[in-house]
Amino acid sequence: MAENRASVYGEGVPCWVDAQLPDVEAGKRFYGELFGWTFEDWFGSFAQALKDGEPVAALVRKVDGRLPTVWTVYFATPDAPALARRIRDAGGQIVSAPVPAGELGVTALVTDPEGAVFALWQPEEHPGFGKRHEPGTFAWAELYARDTEAANAFYGDLFREALFGPDAEPDFGRAPVSDVFPAQMPPHFLVHFAVEDVPAALEDVTRLGGRVQAPPFETSYGEVAVVTDDQGASFALLRR
C-alpha cells in the first residue's frame, strides 16, 4: 500500500521534494530515463513525477533566471505558520511566508540560522510522497552545515519528535560542508534518491548529460555519490 497518508508524515519528517529548473521538459526527459518516472500536469507550472503511479517528486519551471537551479526538501507540519514563527524565533529566516497551494496544502520557504534553505508542507489534499525508500524515489536528505553543533541544536529543538521520539526513523542527517564540498560552499540540504547500483546510475547520469560532483563514498547511511543533472541541479544517489 502506498504511504501517501497524512498520518505517515509527522512534523519534521521529509515529505516531499521538488526541483526548480529552467526547462521542465528537459527535466522530464532526464529524470524519466534515470529513475523511470512518468509525469502529469499539476498545480500551476508544476509537473508531478510518478513512480509506478505514485507521486514521488515535482519539477517546476523557474520564474526568475536569477533563482538557483536546485532540489528542495519539504518537511511536514500540521501548522506551517506556527512552525515558521518558531524557525524565525530560533534564528532562521522566512523566505516566503506560508501560502496555500490551491487545495493541495500550505507551503513556506525558510532557512536555518546558517542560511540552508528548506520548505514546509502543511498537507490538505496532497499529503506528500506516495512512495519512498525504493529505487527511483526519495531516500534521505543530508544537511551540509558549517557549524554542526549549532545545526544539532536548531533541528534537534525544531523537530525533536521526528529525530528523537520513541518511533523516530529519521530521514535526514547532517555533516560538515568540508566532508564533501569545498569549504566556501554555502550550507545546504542535499536530496538523495535511492538506486540499486550507484556506479551504474552514475553512467546513466553522465550519458544523459549530467556530471559527477563526488564519486561514490561510504556514509553511515549507505553508499553515496553526488551528481548534477543536465541543468545544474545537484542531488545524490544512495544505495543502502
Tab-separated table of N, CA, C and O in Angstrom, residues 163-206:
chain	number	residue	atom	x	y	z
A	163	LEU	N	13.172	13.348	15.202
A	163	LEU	CA	14.558	12.909	15.312
A	163	LEU	C	14.813	11.985	16.488
A	163	LEU	O	15.625	11.056	16.390
A	164	PHE	N	14.118	12.242	17.601
A	164	PHE	CA	14.463	11.538	18.834
A	164	PHE	C	13.271	10.881	19.527
A	164	PHE	O	13.439	10.289	20.598
A	165	GLY	N	12.083	10.990	18.949
A	165	GLY	CA	10.904	10.395	19.560
A	165	GLY	C	10.985	8.883	19.595
A	165	GLY	O	11.830	8.272	18.922
A	166	PRO	N	10.112	8.230	20.363
A	166	PRO	CA	10.172	6.775	20.513
A	166	PRO	C	9.978	6.011	19.210
A	166	PRO	O	10.466	4.891	19.064
A	167	ASP	N	9.272	6.615	18.251
A	167	ASP	CA	9.036	5.950	16.965
A	167	ASP	C	9.829	6.593	15.836
A	167	ASP	O	9.535	6.378	14.655
A	168	ALA	N	10.834	7.382	16.191
A	168	ALA	CA	11.579	8.136	15.178
A	168	ALA	C	12.373	7.220	14.263
A	168	ALA	O	13.060	6.299	14.725
A	169	GLU	N	12.271	7.463	12.967
A	169	GLU	CA	13.096	6.824	11.941
A	169	GLU	C	13.565	7.934	11.008
A	169	GLU	O	13.059	8.101	9.911
A	170	PRO	N	14.551	8.721	11.459
A	170	PRO	CA	14.925	9.934	10.722
A	170	PRO	C	15.328	9.675	9.282
A	170	PRO	O	16.003	8.697	8.974
A	171	ASP	N	14.871	10.576	8.424
A	171	ASP	CA	15.215	10.536	7.010
A	171	ASP	C	16.158	11.671	6.644
A	171	ASP	O	16.309	11.990	5.474
A	172	PHE	N	16.763	12.308	7.666
A	172	PHE	CA	17.758	13.316	7.352
A	172	PHE	C	18.810	13.382	8.439
A	172	PHE	O	18.576	12.984	9.579
A	173	GLY	N	19.996	13.837	8.031
A	173	GLY	CA	21.113	13.953	8.953
A	173	GLY	C	21.927	15.175	8.599
A	173	GLY	O	21.510	15.994	7.779
A	174	ARG	N	23.109	15.293	9.208
A	174	ARG	CA	23.939	16.455	8.920
A	174	ARG	C	25.407	16.069	8.921
A	174	ARG	O	25.821	15.102	9.554
A	175	ALA	N	26.182	16.850	8.185
A	175	ALA	CA	27.622	16.637	8.091
A	175	ALA	C	28.272	17.981	7.824
A	175	ALA	O	27.618	18.918	7.347
A	176	PRO	N	29.570	18.121	8.128
A	176	PRO	CA	30.266	19.361	7.778
A	176	PRO	C	30.354	19.530	6.266
A	176	PRO	O	30.545	18.558	5.535
A	177	VAL	N	30.195	20.755	5.798
A	177	VAL	CA	30.323	21.039	4.374
A	177	VAL	C	31.629	20.477	3.832
A	177	VAL	O	31.673	19.882	2.750
A	178	SER	N	32.694	20.631	4.591
A	178	SER	CA	34.019	20.249	4.104
A	178	SER	C	34.195	18.748	3.915
A	178	SER	O	35.182	18.308	3.324
A	179	ASP	N	33.248	17.935	4.397
A	179	ASP	CA	33.359	16.492	4.187
A	179	ASP	C	33.274	16.114	2.715
A	179	ASP	O	33.870	15.123	2.286
A	180	VAL	N	32.497	16.870	1.942
A	180	VAL	CA	32.258	16.529	0.543
A	180	VAL	C	32.517	17.703	-0.392
A	180	VAL	O	33.016	17.522	-1.505
A	181	PHE	N	32.201	18.900	0.064
A	181	PHE	CA	32.229	20.080	-0.790
A	181	PHE	C	33.358	21.027	-0.384
A	181	PHE	O	33.867	20.959	0.729
A	182	PRO	N	33.727	21.946	-1.272
A	182	PRO	CA	34.710	22.962	-0.897
A	182	PRO	C	34.211	23.779	0.292
A	182	PRO	O	33.008	23.983	0.459
A	183	ALA	N	35.144	24.272	1.095
A	183	ALA	CA	34.780	24.981	2.320
A	183	ALA	C	33.918	26.209	2.042
A	183	ALA	O	33.114	26.614	2.896
A	184	GLN	N	34.045	26.808	0.859
A	184	GLN	CA	33.277	28.008	0.557
A	184	GLN	C	31.843	27.716	0.129
A	184	GLN	O	31.042	28.643	-0.044
A	185	MET	N	31.493	26.440	-0.048
A	185	MET	CA	30.127	26.086	-0.425
A	185	MET	C	29.159	26.499	0.689
A	185	MET	O	29.391	26.198	1.858
A	186	PRO	N	28.063	27.184	0.364
A	186	PRO	CA	27.104	27.572	1.409
A	186	PRO	C	26.445	26.340	2.036
A	186	PRO	O	26.302	25.295	1.374
A	187	PRO	N	26.050	26.418	3.295
A	187	PRO	CA	25.285	25.325	3.900
A	187	PRO	C	24.025	25.045	3.075
A	187	PRO	O	23.381	25.973	2.573
A	188	HIS	N	23.674	23.767	2.936
A	188	HIS	CA	22.528	23.413	2.098
A	188	HIS	C	22.083	21.983	2.389
A	188	HIS	O	22.835	21.185	2.935
A	189	PHE	N	20.853	21.691	2.006
A	189	PHE	CA	20.343	20.322	2.036
A	189	PHE	C	20.604	19.656	0.689
A	189	PHE	O	20.430	20.270	-0.363
A	190	LEU	N	20.992	18.391	0.733
A	190	LEU	CA	21.206	17.600	-0.472
A	190	LEU	C	20.211	16.440	-0.476
A	190	LEU	O	20.233	15.581	0.409
A	191	VAL	N	19.323	16.439	-1.464
A	191	VAL	CA	18.315	15.394	-1.597
A	191	VAL	C	18.954	14.138	-2.175
A	191	VAL	O	19.693	14.205	-3.159
A	192	HIS	N	18.674	12.980	-1.570
A	192	HIS	CA	19.197	11.695	-2.017
A	192	HIS	C	18.057	10.840	-2.584
A	192	HIS	O	16.987	10.733	-1.960
A	193	PHE	N	18.325	10.207	-3.723
A	193	PHE	CA	17.387	9.260	-4.311
A	193	PHE	C	18.001	7.860	-4.285
A	193	PHE	O	19.198	7.688	-4.556
A	194	ALA	N	17.186	6.888	-3.968
A	194	ALA	CA	17.652	5.507	-3.861
A	194	ALA	C	17.908	4.913	-5.244
A	194	ALA	O	17.141	5.137	-6.184
A	195	VAL	N	18.995	4.150	-5.344
A	195	VAL	CA	19.302	3.382	-6.557
A	195	VAL	C	19.789	2.005	-6.138
A	195	VAL	O	20.236	1.801	-5.011
A	196	GLU	N	19.703	1.064	-7.055
A	196	GLU	CA	20.158	-0.291	-6.757
A	196	GLU	C	21.658	-0.443	-6.949
A	196	GLU	O	22.293	-1.284	-6.318
A	197	ASP	N	22.239	0.379	-7.833
A	197	ASP	CA	23.651	0.242	-8.197
A	197	ASP	C	24.189	1.637	-8.473
A	197	ASP	O	23.862	2.241	-9.505
A	198	VAL	N	25.002	2.175	-7.574
A	198	VAL	CA	25.486	3.549	-7.719
A	198	VAL	C	26.351	3.723	-8.964
A	198	VAL	O	26.126	4.652	-9.747
A	199	PRO	N	27.374	2.872	-9.209
A	199	PRO	CA	28.174	3.064	-10.418
A	199	PRO	C	27.356	3.017	-11.710
A	199	PRO	O	27.592	3.804	-12.630
A	200	ALA	N	26.396	2.105	-11.773
A	200	ALA	CA	25.557	2.027	-12.971
A	200	ALA	C	24.715	3.298	-13.123
A	200	ALA	O	24.545	3.812	-14.234
A	201	ALA	N	24.196	3.814	-12.013
A	201	ALA	CA	23.412	5.049	-12.061
A	201	ALA	C	24.279	6.228	-12.489
A	201	ALA	O	23.820	7.120	-13.214
A	202	LEU	N	25.540	6.242	-12.065
A	202	LEU	CA	26.452	7.314	-12.477
A	202	LEU	C	26.669	7.289	-13.989
A	202	LEU	O	26.748	8.346	-14.632
A	203	GLU	N	26.774	6.106	-14.553
A	203	GLU	CA	26.914	6.001	-16.010
A	203	GLU	C	25.697	6.591	-16.707
A	203	GLU	O	25.818	7.293	-17.721
A	204	ASP	N	24.517	6.326	-16.148
A	204	ASP	CA	23.292	6.881	-16.730
A	204	ASP	C	23.278	8.402	-16.615
A	204	ASP	O	22.876	9.103	-17.549
A	205	VAL	N	23.691	8.923	-15.469
A	205	VAL	CA	23.719	10.372	-15.274
A	205	VAL	C	24.595	11.033	-16.336
A	205	VAL	O	24.190	12.011	-16.979
A	206	THR	N	25.794	10.517	-16.525
A	206	THR	CA	26.708	11.135	-17.493
A	206	THR	C	26.206	10.943	-18.928
A	206	THR	O	26.329	11.847	-19.759
